[in-house]
Amino acid sequence: MMHNEQDALRFPWPEAPEPGVPVEVAPGILWVRFPLPFRLDHVNIYLIADGDGWAVVDTGISDDVTREAWGALLNGPLAGQPLTRLIVTHFHPDHIGLAGWLCAEFGIPLLTSQTSFLMCNVISLTPGAAEAKPYRDFYLRHGMDAETAQMVSTQGHQYLQMVAPLPPTFLRLLSGDTLTIGGRQFRVYSGDGHAPEQIMLYLPEEKILLAADQVIARITPNISVWAVDPDGDPLGHYLRTTRTLESHVPEDTLVLPGHELPFYGLAERCRQIVNHHEDRCRMITEACADGPKSVAELVPVVFQRPLDPHQLSFAFSETHAHVNRLIRRGELAWIERNGGVACVLAK
Ligand SMILES: [Zn+2]
């Protein structure tokens, strides 16, 4: 299925470039890959021609490898060409990690959504907030094991290890804005579900969409319920954004995503991702037809491969996102079982 899915998309650059080597994907738009020390081992950075320099989109995480990669790029292929401003798509470490460093080092402003700026600062100012009892109890109530609950509760500290302090000020980007970069008028969109108020830039004249992590070719972006918003519906928000993109952005648009390869076939990819989530919803309702299941019991229904604790924490929160969507749709209902473990039952 994966193979056929990819066949329906078109990849103008079938091979990823070497890390740190810029590729011109459109006149005045460069694509650069930086390494990440995760299973997802890279992030895409874009540079948009802006006068005599470059506006940067996203940064990579804050570590020595990424700082050196930036140094090599700016002293090598882009030597003598200044950075003019930094646009950050969302608050995840691989996208915002070096924002504070880049802005200070090159004296450039940060442009991002209000939510991205606030989320990053909230975690940075109170990294231990997620350890609070109500949050930990939330995961335990849904059947998460203590080891994974510990990992999820302490992730604020892990976040800080990958993110340099933000600059004190930013310029807010809001959906509906027009952002002029190098004489070109980008429409600002924001998406939700993967990260709140994730910024995307669309250039209608040239049919180019910088899609951040909203739509990616080979992988589906993580969609998670978090303890701070326990009844939230991030999957519903994600699907709503996907429908908006499908209806506003023409099919022959070049999609420049935050990970994996640039591609053509946005509407097709949106359909594939919607179907992927519908499949998971169906697996969950079928499993619950046999009797009530906790979110923890549904994780292996949706994720049938072995998971390490880190993967399990994401799988758990992603499974929860599907459960909350099904609750909203009226296809599942919560019941209490076994001394308070919350379970879902097919209606
Ligand atoms: Zn990302």
mmCIF file of C-alpha atoms in Angstrom, residues 3-304:
data_model
loop_
_atom_site.group_PDB
_atom_site.id
_atom_site.type_symbol
_atom_site.label_atom_id
_atom_site.label_comp_id
_atom_site.label_asym_id
_atom_site.label_seq_id
_atom_site.Cartn_x
_atom_site.Cartn_y
_atom_site.Cartn_z
ATOM 1 C CA HIS A 3 4.367 1.800 -2.534
ATOM 2 C CA ASN A 4 1.152 2.553 -4.427
ATOM 3 C CA GLU A 5 0.521 5.577 -2.261
ATOM 4 C CA GLN A 6 3.868 7.059 -3.167
ATOM 5 C CA ASP A 7 3.291 6.260 -6.858
ATOM 6 C CA ALA A 8 0.330 8.625 -6.812
ATOM 7 C CA LEU A 9 2.615 11.502 -5.821
ATOM 8 C CA ARG A 10 5.338 13.075 -7.943
ATOM 9 C CA PHE A 11 8.770 13.830 -6.514
ATOM 10 C CA PRO A 12 10.754 16.309 -8.665
ATOM 11 C CA TRP A 13 13.887 15.563 -6.556
ATOM 12 C CA PRO A 14 13.703 11.798 -5.994
ATOM 13 C CA GLU A 15 16.862 11.792 -3.873
ATOM 14 C CA ALA A 16 17.382 13.831 -0.728
ATOM 15 C CA PRO A 17 20.366 16.216 -0.925
ATOM 16 C CA GLU A 18 23.403 15.750 1.298
ATOM 17 C CA PRO A 19 22.952 17.385 4.717
ATOM 18 C CA GLY A 20 23.662 21.115 4.536
ATOM 19 C CA VAL A 21 23.857 21.281 0.727
ATOM 20 C CA PRO A 22 21.252 23.725 -0.631
ATOM 21 C CA VAL A 23 19.065 22.749 -3.581
ATOM 22 C CA GLU A 24 17.122 25.402 -5.496
ATOM 23 C CA VAL A 25 13.557 24.043 -5.621
ATOM 24 C CA ALA A 26 12.109 27.177 -7.248
ATOM 25 C CA PRO A 27 13.678 30.469 -8.320
ATOM 26 C CA GLY A 28 14.929 32.054 -5.100
ATOM 27 C CA ILE A 29 13.824 29.211 -2.817
ATOM 28 C CA LEU A 30 16.455 26.874 -1.378
ATOM 29 C CA TRP A 31 15.870 23.540 0.361
ATOM 30 C CA VAL A 32 18.450 22.411 2.917
ATOM 31 C CA ARG A 33 18.426 19.311 5.087
ATOM 32 C CA PHE A 34 19.834 19.292 8.586
ATOM 33 C CA PRO A 35 20.358 16.117 10.603
ATOM 34 C CA LEU A 36 18.251 15.157 13.633
ATOM 35 C CA PRO A 37 19.392 12.616 16.243
ATOM 36 C CA PHE A 38 16.069 10.712 16.127
ATOM 37 C CA ARG A 39 14.485 7.901 14.151
ATOM 38 C CA LEU A 40 13.204 10.730 11.934
ATOM 39 C CA ASP A 41 16.762 11.722 11.118
ATOM 40 C CA HIS A 42 16.383 15.037 9.309
ATOM 41 C CA VAL A 43 14.401 18.272 9.102
ATOM 42 C CA ASN A 44 13.923 20.471 6.035
ATOM 43 C CA ILE A 45 14.916 24.125 6.228
ATOM 44 C CA TYR A 46 13.947 26.572 3.480
ATOM 45 C CA LEU A 47 15.541 29.860 2.500
ATOM 46 C CA ILE A 48 13.568 32.435 0.529
ATOM 47 C CA ALA A 49 15.392 35.188 -1.401
ATOM 48 C CA ASP A 50 14.785 38.459 0.441
ATOM 49 C CA GLY A 51 16.613 41.468 -1.069
ATOM 50 C CA ASP A 52 20.337 40.771 -0.904
ATOM 51 C CA GLY A 53 19.887 37.951 1.614
ATOM 52 C CA TRP A 54 17.651 35.115 2.708
ATOM 53 C CA ALA A 55 14.595 34.731 4.895
ATOM 54 C CA VAL A 56 14.909 31.442 6.780
ATOM 55 C CA VAL A 57 12.046 29.023 7.462
ATOM 56 C CA ASP A 58 12.718 26.812 10.530
ATOM 57 C CA THR A 59 15.967 26.065 12.303
ATOM 58 C CA GLY A 60 16.683 22.463 13.362
ATOM 59 C CA ILE A 61 17.195 21.546 17.031
ATOM 60 C CA SER A 62 19.583 23.311 19.377
ATOM 61 C CA ASP A 63 22.700 21.161 19.411
ATOM 62 C CA ASP A 64 26.304 21.463 18.285
ATOM 63 C CA VAL A 65 25.734 19.424 15.125
ATOM 64 C CA THR A 66 23.013 21.812 13.935
ATOM 65 C CA ARG A 67 24.954 24.960 14.905
ATOM 66 C CA GLU A 68 27.911 23.605 12.924
ATOM 67 C CA ALA A 69 25.615 22.799 9.983
ATOM 68 C CA TRP A 70 24.367 26.397 9.994
ATOM 69 C CA GLY A 71 27.958 27.642 10.164
ATOM 70 C CA ALA A 72 28.999 25.454 7.243
ATOM 71 C CA LEU A 73 26.048 26.657 5.156
ATOM 72 C CA LEU A 74 26.578 30.348 5.889
ATOM 73 C CA ASN A 75 30.346 30.250 5.503
ATOM 74 C CA GLY A 76 30.154 27.956 2.477
ATOM 75 C CA PRO A 77 27.437 28.027 -0.192
ATOM 76 C CA LEU A 78 25.769 31.164 1.220
ATOM 77 C CA ALA A 79 28.916 33.055 2.216
ATOM 78 C CA GLY A 80 28.451 36.820 2.087
ATOM 79 C CA GLN A 81 24.664 36.566 1.834
ATOM 80 C CA PRO A 82 23.002 37.781 5.039
ATOM 81 C CA LEU A 83 20.021 36.263 6.765
ATOM 82 C CA THR A 84 17.202 38.811 6.866
ATOM 83 C CA ARG A 85 14.579 37.224 9.159
ATOM 84 C CA LEU A 86 13.518 33.928 10.649
ATOM 85 C CA ILE A 87 10.082 32.399 10.153
ATOM 86 C CA VAL A 88 9.242 29.516 12.496
ATOM 87 C CA THR A 89 6.366 27.217 11.537
ATOM 88 C CA HIS A 90 5.653 25.638 14.941
ATOM 89 C CA PHE A 91 6.996 25.170 18.455
ATOM 90 C CA HIS A 92 8.435 21.654 18.096
ATOM 91 C CA PRO A 93 12.187 21.491 18.826
ATOM 92 C CA ASP A 94 13.227 20.485 15.306
ATOM 93 C CA HIS A 95 11.608 23.656 13.939
ATOM 94 C CA ILE A 96 12.130 26.274 16.665
ATOM 95 C CA GLY A 97 15.176 24.873 18.479
ATOM 96 C CA LEU A 98 17.780 27.340 17.256
ATOM 97 C CA ALA A 99 15.492 30.364 16.819
ATOM 98 C CA GLY A 100 16.977 32.247 19.770
ATOM 99 C CA TRP A 101 20.511 31.521 18.631
ATOM 100 C CA LEU A 102 19.952 32.444 14.969
ATOM 101 C CA CYS A 103 18.137 35.686 15.841
ATOM 102 C CA ALA A 104 20.863 36.751 18.294
ATOM 103 C CA GLU A 105 23.774 35.619 16.142
ATOM 104 C CA PHE A 106 22.572 37.385 12.991
ATOM 105 C CA GLY A 107 20.499 40.202 14.489
ATOM 106 C CA ILE A 108 17.313 39.108 12.717
ATOM 107 C CA PRO A 109 13.676 39.179 13.850
ATOM 108 C CA LEU A 110 11.553 36.118 14.633
ATOM 109 C CA LEU A 111 8.225 35.751 12.835
ATOM 110 C CA THR A 112 5.851 33.054 14.026
ATOM 111 C CA SER A 113 2.332 32.411 15.284
ATOM 112 C CA GLN A 114 1.370 33.672 18.708
ATOM 113 C CA THR A 115 0.672 30.107 19.846
ATOM 114 C CA SER A 116 4.097 28.875 18.746
ATOM 115 C CA PHE A 117 5.804 31.709 20.625
ATOM 116 C CA LEU A 118 3.687 31.195 23.741
ATOM 117 C CA MET A 119 3.905 27.388 23.760
ATOM 118 C CA CYS A 120 7.690 27.509 23.526
ATOM 119 C CA ASN A 121 7.885 30.080 26.310
ATOM 120 C CA VAL A 122 5.413 28.285 28.575
ATOM 121 C CA ILE A 123 7.429 25.068 28.396
ATOM 122 C CA SER A 124 10.702 26.976 28.762
ATOM 123 C CA LEU A 125 9.519 28.930 31.802
ATOM 124 C CA THR A 126 7.876 25.967 33.572
ATOM 125 C CA PRO A 127 9.462 22.777 32.213
ATOM 126 C CA GLY A 128 8.236 20.780 35.217
ATOM 127 C CA ALA A 129 4.571 21.753 34.798
ATOM 128 C CA ALA A 130 3.694 18.477 33.062
ATOM 129 C CA GLU A 131 4.786 16.542 36.172
ATOM 130 C CA ALA A 132 1.783 17.843 38.136
ATOM 131 C CA LYS A 133 -0.431 15.148 39.644
ATOM 132 C CA PRO A 134 -3.564 15.838 37.562
ATOM 133 C CA TYR A 135 -1.563 15.289 34.367
ATOM 134 C CA ARG A 136 0.153 12.140 35.588
ATOM 135 C CA ASP A 137 -3.176 10.806 36.889
ATOM 136 C CA PHE A 138 -4.725 11.404 33.467
ATOM 137 C CA TYR A 139 -2.274 9.041 31.770
ATOM 138 C CA LEU A 140 -2.541 6.425 34.532
ATOM 139 C CA ARG A 141 -6.350 6.562 34.410
ATOM 140 C CA HIS A 142 -6.182 5.643 30.723
ATOM 141 C CA GLY A 143 -3.985 2.650 31.494
ATOM 142 C CA MET A 144 -0.536 4.012 30.691
ATOM 143 C CA ASP A 145 2.229 2.158 32.562
ATOM 144 C CA ALA A 146 4.213 4.049 35.194
ATOM 145 C CA GLU A 147 7.457 4.099 33.180
ATOM 146 C CA THR A 148 5.834 5.693 30.143
ATOM 147 C CA ALA A 149 3.834 8.089 32.339
ATOM 148 C CA GLN A 150 7.109 9.187 33.919
ATOM 149 C CA MET A 151 8.609 9.818 30.483
ATOM 150 C CA VAL A 152 5.636 11.835 29.265
ATOM 151 C CA SER A 153 5.514 13.843 32.495
ATOM 152 C CA THR A 154 9.137 14.907 32.262
ATOM 153 C CA GLN A 155 9.211 15.802 28.579
ATOM 154 C CA GLY A 156 9.333 19.543 29.335
ATOM 155 C CA HIS A 157 12.920 19.059 30.498
ATOM 156 C CA GLN A 158 13.776 17.100 27.352
ATOM 157 C CA TYR A 159 12.259 19.902 25.271
ATOM 158 C CA LEU A 160 14.546 22.455 26.918
ATOM 159 C CA GLN A 161 17.605 20.402 26.028
ATOM 160 C CA MET A 162 16.705 20.847 22.347
ATOM 161 C CA VAL A 163 15.517 24.465 22.358
ATOM 162 C CA ALA A 164 17.588 27.615 22.956
ATOM 163 C CA PRO A 165 15.801 30.480 24.787
ATOM 164 C CA LEU A 166 13.649 32.496 22.399
ATOM 165 C CA PRO A 167 14.307 36.154 21.637
ATOM 166 C CA PRO A 168 12.297 38.492 23.901
ATOM 167 C CA THR A 169 10.112 39.767 21.072
ATOM 168 C CA PHE A 170 8.548 38.357 17.924
ATOM 169 C CA LEU A 171 6.414 39.478 14.999
ATOM 170 C CA ARG A 172 3.086 37.708 14.992
ATOM 171 C CA LEU A 173 1.981 35.847 11.861
ATOM 172 C CA LEU A 174 -1.751 35.210 11.674
ATOM 173 C CA SER A 175 -3.770 33.179 9.188
ATOM 174 C CA GLY A 176 -5.049 35.522 6.496
ATOM 175 C CA ASP A 177 -1.966 37.765 6.578
ATOM 176 C CA THR A 178 0.030 38.490 3.459
ATOM 177 C CA LEU A 179 3.767 38.311 4.036
ATOM 178 C CA THR A 180 5.991 39.984 1.445
ATOM 179 C CA ILE A 181 9.378 38.331 1.057
ATOM 180 C CA GLY A 182 11.712 39.579 -1.677
ATOM 181 C CA GLY A 183 8.796 41.212 -3.515
ATOM 182 C CA ARG A 184 6.722 38.018 -3.493
ATOM 183 C CA GLN A 185 3.412 37.904 -1.687
ATOM 184 C CA PHE A 186 3.002 34.809 0.480
ATOM 185 C CA ARG A 187 -0.383 34.015 1.962
ATOM 186 C CA VAL A 188 -0.149 32.957 5.583
ATOM 187 C CA TYR A 189 -2.213 29.934 6.577
ATOM 188 C CA SER A 190 -2.300 28.237 9.920
ATOM 189 C CA GLY A 191 -3.013 24.589 10.501
ATOM 190 C CA ASP A 192 -3.841 22.607 13.594
ATOM 191 C CA GLY A 193 -3.761 19.069 14.920
ATOM 192 C CA HIS A 194 -0.011 18.376 14.766
ATOM 193 C CA ALA A 195 0.872 21.614 16.532
ATOM 194 C CA PRO A 196 -1.481 24.456 17.394
ATOM 195 C CA GLU A 197 -1.475 27.368 14.945
ATOM 196 C CA GLN A 198 1.223 25.872 12.752
ATOM 197 C CA ILE A 199 2.224 28.407 10.100
ATOM 198 C CA MET A 200 2.195 27.563 6.387
ATOM 199 C CA LEU A 201 3.119 29.914 3.536
ATOM 200 C CA TYR A 202 1.437 29.743 0.145
ATOM 201 C CA LEU A 203 2.605 31.541 -2.965
ATOM 202 C CA PRO A 204 -0.397 31.505 -5.346
ATOM 203 C CA GLU A 205 1.389 33.081 -8.349
ATOM 204 C CA GLU A 206 3.935 30.269 -8.417
ATOM 205 C CA LYS A 207 1.828 27.549 -6.775
ATOM 206 C CA ILE A 208 4.259 26.761 -3.993
ATOM 207 C CA LEU A 209 3.181 25.715 -0.486
ATOM 208 C CA LEU A 210 5.563 25.610 2.439
ATOM 209 C CA ALA A 211 3.505 23.058 4.340
ATOM 210 C CA ALA A 212 5.615 22.592 7.500
ATOM 211 C CA ASP A 213 4.566 19.326 9.212
ATOM 212 C CA GLN A 214 0.917 19.626 8.215
ATOM 213 C CA VAL A 215 1.212 17.421 5.124
ATOM 214 C CA ILE A 216 4.280 15.224 4.595
ATOM 215 C CA ALA A 217 4.806 12.646 1.857
ATOM 216 C CA ARG A 218 5.918 9.340 3.358
ATOM 217 C CA ILE A 219 4.969 9.753 6.991
ATOM 218 C CA THR A 220 1.897 11.073 8.764
ATOM 219 C CA PRO A 221 2.486 13.850 11.300
ATOM 220 C CA ASN A 222 1.982 12.915 14.934
ATOM 221 C CA ILE A 223 -1.411 13.912 16.321
ATOM 222 C CA SER A 224 -1.647 13.681 20.091
ATOM 223 C CA VAL A 225 -4.028 14.353 22.945
ATOM 224 C CA TRP A 226 -2.171 15.948 25.867
ATOM 225 C CA ALA A 227 -3.157 15.896 29.534
ATOM 226 C CA VAL A 228 -3.625 19.673 29.616
ATOM 227 C CA ASP A 229 -6.489 19.360 27.086
ATOM 228 C CA PRO A 230 -7.769 15.872 27.952
ATOM 229 C CA ASP A 231 -10.991 15.984 25.927
ATOM 230 C CA GLY A 232 -9.400 17.861 23.037
ATOM 231 C CA ASP A 233 -9.931 16.824 19.432
ATOM 232 C CA PRO A 234 -6.596 17.348 17.653
ATOM 233 C CA LEU A 235 -7.481 14.769 15.005
ATOM 234 C CA GLY A 236 -10.668 16.681 14.206
ATOM 235 C CA HIS A 237 -8.631 19.881 13.964
ATOM 236 C CA TYR A 238 -6.078 18.163 11.763
ATOM 237 C CA LEU A 239 -8.732 16.831 9.368
ATOM 238 C CA ARG A 240 -10.373 20.272 9.206
ATOM 239 C CA THR A 241 -7.051 21.869 8.203
ATOM 240 C CA THR A 242 -6.534 19.141 5.625
ATOM 241 C CA ARG A 243 -9.908 19.885 4.047
ATOM 242 C CA THR A 244 -9.069 23.611 3.993
ATOM 243 C CA LEU A 245 -5.785 22.943 2.198
ATOM 244 C CA GLU A 246 -7.466 20.640 -0.296
ATOM 245 C CA SER A 247 -10.034 23.281 -1.164
ATOM 246 C CA HIS A 248 -7.728 26.356 -1.190
ATOM 247 C CA VAL A 249 -4.525 25.074 -2.730
ATOM 248 C CA PRO A 250 -4.546 23.792 -6.331
ATOM 249 C CA GLU A 251 -3.462 20.225 -7.044
ATOM 250 C CA ASP A 252 -0.517 21.275 -9.263
ATOM 251 C CA THR A 253 1.155 23.029 -6.318
ATOM 252 C CA LEU A 254 4.700 22.173 -5.307
ATOM 253 C CA VAL A 255 4.564 21.144 -1.643
ATOM 254 C CA LEU A 256 7.665 21.920 0.423
ATOM 255 C CA PRO A 257 7.211 19.983 3.688
ATOM 256 C CA GLY A 258 9.121 20.060 6.982
ATOM 257 C CA HIS A 259 10.361 16.502 6.507
ATOM 258 C CA GLU A 260 10.834 14.017 3.648
ATOM 259 C CA LEU A 261 10.826 15.034 -0.045
ATOM 260 C CA PRO A 262 9.106 17.957 -1.797
ATOM 261 C CA PHE A 263 6.211 16.642 -3.878
ATOM 262 C CA TYR A 264 3.287 17.291 -6.185
ATOM 263 C CA GLY A 265 -0.068 15.731 -5.329
ATOM 264 C CA LEU A 266 -1.371 17.661 -2.327
ATOM 265 C CA ALA A 267 -5.047 16.645 -2.635
ATOM 266 C CA GLU A 268 -4.075 13.011 -3.198
ATOM 267 C CA ARG A 269 -1.786 13.043 -0.157
ATOM 268 C CA CYS A 270 -4.522 14.690 1.936
ATOM 269 C CA ARG A 271 -6.928 11.917 0.895
ATOM 270 C CA GLN A 272 -4.367 9.255 1.774
ATOM 271 C CA ILE A 273 -3.836 10.740 5.224
ATOM 272 C CA VAL A 274 -7.596 11.068 5.853
ATOM 273 C CA ASN A 275 -8.024 7.396 4.843
ATOM 274 C CA HIS A 276 -5.137 6.385 7.112
ATOM 275 C CA HIS A 277 -6.884 7.975 10.099
ATOM 276 C CA GLU A 278 -10.271 6.549 9.098
ATOM 277 C CA ASP A 279 -8.677 3.074 8.998
ATOM 278 C CA ARG A 280 -7.382 3.576 12.524
ATOM 279 C CA CYS A 281 -10.770 4.810 13.719
ATOM 280 C CA ARG A 282 -12.372 1.676 12.250
ATOM 281 C CA MET A 283 -9.815 -0.600 13.957
ATOM 282 C CA ILE A 284 -10.642 1.045 17.273
ATOM 283 C CA THR A 285 -14.441 0.829 16.943
ATOM 284 C CA GLU A 286 -14.159 -2.831 15.885
ATOM 285 C CA ALA A 287 -11.961 -3.613 18.883
ATOM 286 C CA CYS A 288 -14.411 -1.858 21.221
ATOM 287 C CA ALA A 289 -17.332 -3.828 19.805
ATOM 288 C CA ASP A 290 -15.955 -6.864 21.712
ATOM 289 C CA GLY A 291 -16.126 -5.000 25.014
ATOM 290 C CA PRO A 292 -14.739 -1.874 26.629
ATOM 291 C CA LYS A 293 -11.053 -1.087 26.135
ATOM 292 C CA SER A 294 -8.784 1.467 27.756
ATOM 293 C CA VAL A 295 -6.627 3.692 25.579
ATOM 294 C CA ALA A 296 -3.646 1.551 26.648
ATOM 295 C CA GLU A 297 -5.424 -1.604 25.453
ATOM 296 C CA LEU A 298 -6.131 0.058 22.107
ATOM 297 C CA VAL A 299 -2.499 0.993 21.425
ATOM 298 C CA PRO A 300 -1.531 -2.508 20.131
ATOM 299 C CA VAL A 301 -4.735 -2.574 18.058
ATOM 300 C CA VAL A 302 -3.525 0.502 16.163
ATOM 301 C CA PHE A 303 0.257 0.021 16.423
ATOM 302 C CA GLN A 304 0.990 -3.641 15.777
#
